């Protein structure tokens, strides 16, 4: 019997992390479901972020790399890109559900079109009728894909200081 362990990390700082200047679905989309790593490798959680976008919206890579997968997984279109210059093993971004316009082995630059958003698959929350699931991994370790973006692109609410009684 083989046991595979998966680990979850909240941030990553390789060469390209924090350098991406664009979102995969356009100008600052709404994050309708945030990254929520599970407490255990097989526990419940969300191993990516869901970005609101209309069906047919262009989906673009956020960093330079090489297409490592473009095809169907469980009836959904998926595109994976191994990011250049991110170490060994390299970081890999995933985008779904996407009708791919790229093929395995294609070299892509940041902003390159990967495909278009497909019909929703039931993964999106009710507040967003369609969304892109965007993931990030290094080998078997899931990471927060928002860590790839320049911090100025990720609007987070300001910290609130509360009184200590």
PDB file of C-alpha atoms in Angstrom:
ATOM      1  CA  UNK A   1       0.000   0.000   0.000  1.00  0.00           C
ATOM      2  CA  UNK A   2       1.331   3.442  -0.961  1.00  0.00           C
ATOM      3  CA  UNK A   3       0.457   6.523   1.040  1.00  0.00           C
ATOM      4  CA  UNK A   4       0.749   9.908  -0.641  1.00  0.00           C
ATOM      5  CA  UNK A   5       1.045  12.913   1.630  1.00  0.00           C
ATOM      6  CA  UNK A   6      -0.123  16.294   0.443  1.00  0.00           C
ATOM      7  CA  UNK A   7       0.898  19.486   2.198  1.00  0.00           C
ATOM      8  CA  UNK A   8      -0.706  22.924   2.164  1.00  0.00           C
ATOM      9  CA  UNK A   9       1.130  26.220   2.362  1.00  0.00           C
ATOM     10  CA  UNK A  10      -0.422  29.671   2.616  1.00  0.00           C
ATOM     11  CA  UNK A  11       2.211  31.615   0.697  1.00  0.00           C
ATOM     12  CA  UNK A  12       5.026  31.034  -1.734  1.00  0.00           C
ATOM     13  CA  UNK A  13       7.894  33.312  -2.704  1.00  0.00           C
ATOM     14  CA  UNK A  14       9.739  31.857  -5.713  1.00  0.00           C
ATOM     15  CA  UNK A  15      11.222  34.010  -8.466  1.00  0.00           C
ATOM     16  CA  UNK A  16       7.850  34.805 -10.054  1.00  0.00           C
ATOM     17  CA  UNK A  17       5.678  34.908  -6.939  1.00  0.00           C
ATOM     18  CA  UNK A  18       4.231  38.311  -6.318  1.00  0.00           C
ATOM     19  CA  UNK A  19       5.390  39.458  -9.739  1.00  0.00           C
ATOM     20  CA  UNK A  20       2.295  38.667 -11.814  1.00  0.00           C
ATOM     21  CA  UNK A  21       0.672  41.888 -12.999  1.00  0.00           C
ATOM     22  CA  UNK A  22      -2.595  40.427 -14.274  1.00  0.00           C
ATOM     23  CA  UNK A  23      -5.450  38.195 -13.215  1.00  0.00           C
ATOM     24  CA  UNK A  24      -6.314  35.129 -15.314  1.00  0.00           C
ATOM     25  CA  UNK A  25      -9.829  36.426 -16.076  1.00  0.00           C
ATOM     26  CA  UNK A  26      -9.316  40.153 -16.551  1.00  0.00           C
ATOM     27  CA  UNK A  27      -9.426  43.274 -14.432  1.00  0.00           C
ATOM     28  CA  UNK A  28      -9.646  42.347 -10.718  1.00  0.00           C
ATOM     29  CA  UNK A  29     -12.420  39.740 -10.676  1.00  0.00           C
ATOM     30  CA  UNK A  30     -14.400  38.987  -7.553  1.00  0.00           C
ATOM     31  CA  UNK A  31     -13.001  36.083  -5.559  1.00  0.00           C
ATOM     32  CA  UNK A  32     -16.222  34.159  -4.947  1.00  0.00           C
ATOM     33  CA  UNK A  33     -14.564  31.340  -3.027  1.00  0.00           C
ATOM     34  CA  UNK A  34     -11.157  31.842  -1.399  1.00  0.00           C
ATOM     35  CA  UNK A  35      -8.343  29.375  -0.931  1.00  0.00           C
ATOM     36  CA  UNK A  36      -8.984  27.313   2.206  1.00  0.00           C
ATOM     37  CA  UNK A  37      -6.438  24.552   2.749  1.00  0.00           C
ATOM     38  CA  UNK A  38      -7.702  21.494   4.595  1.00  0.00           C
ATOM     39  CA  UNK A  39      -6.384  20.648   8.044  1.00  0.00           C
ATOM     40  CA  UNK A  40      -5.378  17.187   6.830  1.00  0.00           C
ATOM     41  CA  UNK A  41      -4.257  15.942   3.401  1.00  0.00           C
ATOM     42  CA  UNK A  42      -7.622  14.368   2.573  1.00  0.00           C
ATOM     43  CA  UNK A  43      -9.815  16.675   4.630  1.00  0.00           C
ATOM     44  CA  UNK A  44     -12.372  19.177   3.368  1.00  0.00           C
ATOM     45  CA  UNK A  45     -11.092  22.455   1.988  1.00  0.00           C
ATOM     46  CA  UNK A  46     -10.672  24.452  -1.187  1.00  0.00           C
ATOM     47  CA  UNK A  47      -7.387  23.898  -3.019  1.00  0.00           C
ATOM     48  CA  UNK A  48      -7.554  27.020  -5.188  1.00  0.00           C
ATOM     49  CA  UNK A  49      -9.622  30.168  -5.650  1.00  0.00           C
ATOM     50  CA  UNK A  50     -12.794  30.707  -7.660  1.00  0.00           C
ATOM     51  CA  UNK A  51     -12.935  33.902  -9.708  1.00  0.00           C
ATOM     52  CA  UNK A  52     -16.258  35.241 -11.021  1.00  0.00           C
ATOM     53  CA  UNK A  53     -16.263  35.497 -14.814  1.00  0.00           C
ATOM     54  CA  UNK A  54     -18.875  35.148 -17.573  1.00  0.00           C
ATOM     55  CA  UNK A  55     -19.089  32.031 -19.715  1.00  0.00           C
ATOM     56  CA  UNK A  56     -16.876  32.498 -22.758  1.00  0.00           C
ATOM     57  CA  UNK A  57     -14.513  34.907 -20.963  1.00  0.00           C
ATOM     58  CA  UNK A  58     -10.876  34.680 -22.082  1.00  0.00           C
ATOM     59  CA  UNK A  59      -8.615  32.847 -19.614  1.00  0.00           C
ATOM     60  CA  UNK A  60      -4.951  33.903 -19.601  1.00  0.00           C
ATOM     61  CA  UNK A  61      -1.812  32.630 -17.926  1.00  0.00           C
ATOM     62  CA  UNK A  62      -0.482  34.913 -15.199  1.00  0.00           C
ATOM     63  CA  UNK A  63       3.194  34.041 -15.777  1.00  0.00           C
ATOM     64  CA  UNK A  64       5.578  32.654 -18.393  1.00  0.00           C
ATOM     65  CA  UNK A  65       5.707  28.892 -18.730  1.00  0.00           C
ATOM     66  CA  UNK A  66       4.980  25.752 -20.712  1.00  0.00           C
ATOM     67  CA  UNK A  67       1.589  24.051 -21.093  1.00  0.00           C
ATOM     68  CA  UNK A  68       1.883  20.708 -19.293  1.00  0.00           C
ATOM     69  CA  UNK A  69      -1.752  19.608 -19.733  1.00  0.00           C
ATOM     70  CA  UNK A  70      -4.689  20.679 -21.886  1.00  0.00           C
ATOM     71  CA  UNK A  71      -7.670  18.351 -21.948  1.00  0.00           C
ATOM     72  CA  UNK A  72     -10.607  16.886 -20.088  1.00  0.00           C
ATOM     73  CA  UNK A  73     -10.646  15.764 -16.448  1.00  0.00           C
ATOM     74  CA  UNK A  74     -13.938  14.400 -15.133  1.00  0.00           C
ATOM     75  CA  UNK A  75     -15.817  16.044 -18.012  1.00  0.00           C
ATOM     76  CA  UNK A  76     -14.251  19.489 -17.488  1.00  0.00           C
ATOM     77  CA  UNK A  77     -11.695  21.276 -19.610  1.00  0.00           C
ATOM     78  CA  UNK A  78      -8.457  21.830 -17.701  1.00  0.00           C
ATOM     79  CA  UNK A  79      -5.247  23.663 -18.641  1.00  0.00           C
ATOM     80  CA  UNK A  80      -2.069  23.386 -16.541  1.00  0.00           C
ATOM     81  CA  UNK A  81       1.008  25.569 -17.008  1.00  0.00           C
ATOM     82  CA  UNK A  82       4.448  24.842 -15.496  1.00  0.00           C
ATOM     83  CA  UNK A  83       5.885  28.240 -14.614  1.00  0.00           C
ATOM     84  CA  UNK A  84       9.388  29.124 -15.827  1.00  0.00           C
ATOM     85  CA  UNK A  85      12.145  29.898 -13.350  1.00  0.00           C
ATOM     86  CA  UNK A  86      10.286  28.690 -10.251  1.00  0.00           C
ATOM     87  CA  UNK A  87      12.641  25.945  -9.115  1.00  0.00           C
ATOM     88  CA  UNK A  88      12.604  22.174  -9.130  1.00  0.00           C
ATOM     89  CA  UNK A  89       9.950  20.942  -9.106  1.00  0.00           C
ATOM     90  CA  UNK A  90       8.413  23.953 -10.829  1.00  0.00           C
ATOM     91  CA  UNK A  91       5.234  25.689  -9.772  1.00  0.00           C
ATOM     92  CA  UNK A  92       2.179  24.607 -11.777  1.00  0.00           C
ATOM     93  CA  UNK A  93      -0.985  26.647 -12.233  1.00  0.00           C
ATOM     94  CA  UNK A  94      -4.303  25.061 -13.208  1.00  0.00           C
ATOM     95  CA  UNK A  95      -7.362  26.643 -14.785  1.00  0.00           C
ATOM     96  CA  UNK A  96     -10.822  25.043 -15.078  1.00  0.00           C
ATOM     97  CA  UNK A  97     -13.359  24.713 -16.665  1.00  0.00           C
ATOM     98  CA  UNK A  98     -11.650  25.969 -19.820  1.00  0.00           C
ATOM     99  CA  UNK A  99     -11.982  25.190 -23.521  1.00  0.00           C
ATOM    100  CA  UNK A 100      -8.288  25.168 -24.409  1.00  0.00           C
ATOM    101  CA  UNK A 101      -6.785  27.057 -27.331  1.00  0.00           C
ATOM    102  CA  UNK A 102      -3.284  25.797 -26.429  1.00  0.00           C
ATOM    103  CA  UNK A 103      -1.662  22.368 -26.616  1.00  0.00           C
ATOM    104  CA  UNK A 104       0.739  20.425 -24.407  1.00  0.00           C
ATOM    105  CA  UNK A 105       4.271  21.714 -24.924  1.00  0.00           C
ATOM    106  CA  UNK A 106       3.270  25.228 -26.025  1.00  0.00           C
ATOM    107  CA  UNK A 107       5.464  27.953 -24.528  1.00  0.00           C
ATOM    108  CA  UNK A 108       3.303  30.787 -23.177  1.00  0.00           C
ATOM    109  CA  UNK A 109       4.103  34.279 -21.926  1.00  0.00           C
ATOM    110  CA  UNK A 110       2.292  36.093 -19.131  1.00  0.00           C
ATOM    111  CA  UNK A 111      -1.043  37.260 -20.510  1.00  0.00           C
ATOM    112  CA  UNK A 112      -1.177  34.621 -23.263  1.00  0.00           C
ATOM    113  CA  UNK A 113      -4.632  33.260 -24.029  1.00  0.00           C
ATOM    114  CA  UNK A 114      -5.099  29.690 -22.747  1.00  0.00           C
ATOM    115  CA  UNK A 115      -8.752  29.325 -23.737  1.00  0.00           C
ATOM    116  CA  UNK A 116     -12.247  30.421 -22.792  1.00  0.00           C
ATOM    117  CA  UNK A 117     -14.372  29.757 -19.733  1.00  0.00           C
ATOM    118  CA  UNK A 118     -16.770  26.838 -20.236  1.00  0.00           C
ATOM    119  CA  UNK A 119     -20.266  26.311 -18.894  1.00  0.00           C
ATOM    120  CA  UNK A 120     -20.317  26.010 -15.112  1.00  0.00           C
ATOM    121  CA  UNK A 121     -19.937  22.554 -13.590  1.00  0.00           C
ATOM    122  CA  UNK A 122     -21.652  23.091 -10.250  1.00  0.00           C
ATOM    123  CA  UNK A 123     -18.416  24.123  -8.548  1.00  0.00           C
ATOM    124  CA  UNK A 124     -19.262  27.832  -8.322  1.00  0.00           C
ATOM    125  CA  UNK A 125     -21.214  29.180  -5.350  1.00  0.00           C
ATOM    126  CA  UNK A 126     -24.780  30.426  -5.951  1.00  0.00           C
ATOM    127  CA  UNK A 127     -23.579  34.046  -5.839  1.00  0.00           C
ATOM    128  CA  UNK A 128     -21.606  33.504  -9.075  1.00  0.00           C
ATOM    129  CA  UNK A 129     -23.375  31.618 -11.858  1.00  0.00           C
ATOM    130  CA  UNK A 130     -20.019  30.984 -13.553  1.00  0.00           C
ATOM    131  CA  UNK A 131     -16.456  31.084 -12.289  1.00  0.00           C
ATOM    132  CA  UNK A 132     -12.900  30.013 -13.010  1.00  0.00           C
ATOM    133  CA  UNK A 133     -11.213  27.669 -10.547  1.00  0.00           C
ATOM    134  CA  UNK A 134      -7.541  28.724 -10.403  1.00  0.00           C
ATOM    135  CA  UNK A 135      -5.071  26.494  -8.593  1.00  0.00           C
ATOM    136  CA  UNK A 136      -1.354  26.423  -7.768  1.00  0.00           C
ATOM    137  CA  UNK A 137       0.860  23.486  -6.816  1.00  0.00           C
ATOM    138  CA  UNK A 138       4.482  22.573  -6.363  1.00  0.00           C
ATOM    139  CA  UNK A 139       4.601  18.780  -6.775  1.00  0.00           C
ATOM    140  CA  UNK A 140       1.986  17.521  -4.260  1.00  0.00           C
ATOM    141  CA  UNK A 141       1.922  20.739  -2.228  1.00  0.00           C
ATOM    142  CA  UNK A 142      -1.078  22.993  -2.804  1.00  0.00           C
ATOM    143  CA  UNK A 143      -0.434  26.732  -2.561  1.00  0.00           C
ATOM    144  CA  UNK A 144      -2.527  29.901  -2.637  1.00  0.00           C
ATOM    145  CA  UNK A 145      -2.612  31.109  -6.272  1.00  0.00           C
ATOM    146  CA  UNK A 146      -3.198  34.690  -5.109  1.00  0.00           C
ATOM    147  CA  UNK A 147       0.405  34.639  -3.840  1.00  0.00           C
ATOM    148  CA  UNK A 148       1.511  34.830  -7.492  1.00  0.00           C
ATOM    149  CA  UNK A 149      -0.065  38.256  -7.913  1.00  0.00           C
ATOM    150  CA  UNK A 150       1.604  41.554  -7.195  1.00  0.00           C
ATOM    151  CA  UNK A 151       0.279  42.575  -3.752  1.00  0.00           C
ATOM    152  CA  UNK A 152      -1.162  45.784  -5.216  1.00  0.00           C
ATOM    153  CA  UNK A 153      -3.569  43.633  -7.291  1.00  0.00           C
ATOM    154  CA  UNK A 154      -4.951  41.753  -4.312  1.00  0.00           C
ATOM    155  CA  UNK A 155      -7.266  44.011  -2.361  1.00  0.00           C
ATOM    156  CA  UNK A 156      -7.579  42.773   1.147  1.00  0.00           C
ATOM    157  CA  UNK A 157      -9.643  44.514   3.789  1.00  0.00           C
ATOM    158  CA  UNK A 158      -7.572  46.644   6.144  1.00  0.00           C
ATOM    159  CA  UNK A 159      -6.670  45.196   9.506  1.00  0.00           C
ATOM    160  CA  UNK A 160      -8.963  46.219  12.345  1.00  0.00           C
ATOM    161  CA  UNK A 161      -7.549  46.723  15.779  1.00  0.00           C
ATOM    162  CA  UNK A 162      -9.886  45.670  18.531  1.00  0.00           C
ATOM    163  CA  UNK A 163      -9.646  46.748  22.163  1.00  0.00           C
ATOM    164  CA  UNK A 164      -8.258  44.297  24.650  1.00  0.00           C
ATOM    165  CA  UNK A 165     -10.307  44.290  27.850  1.00  0.00           C
TER     166      UNK A 165
END
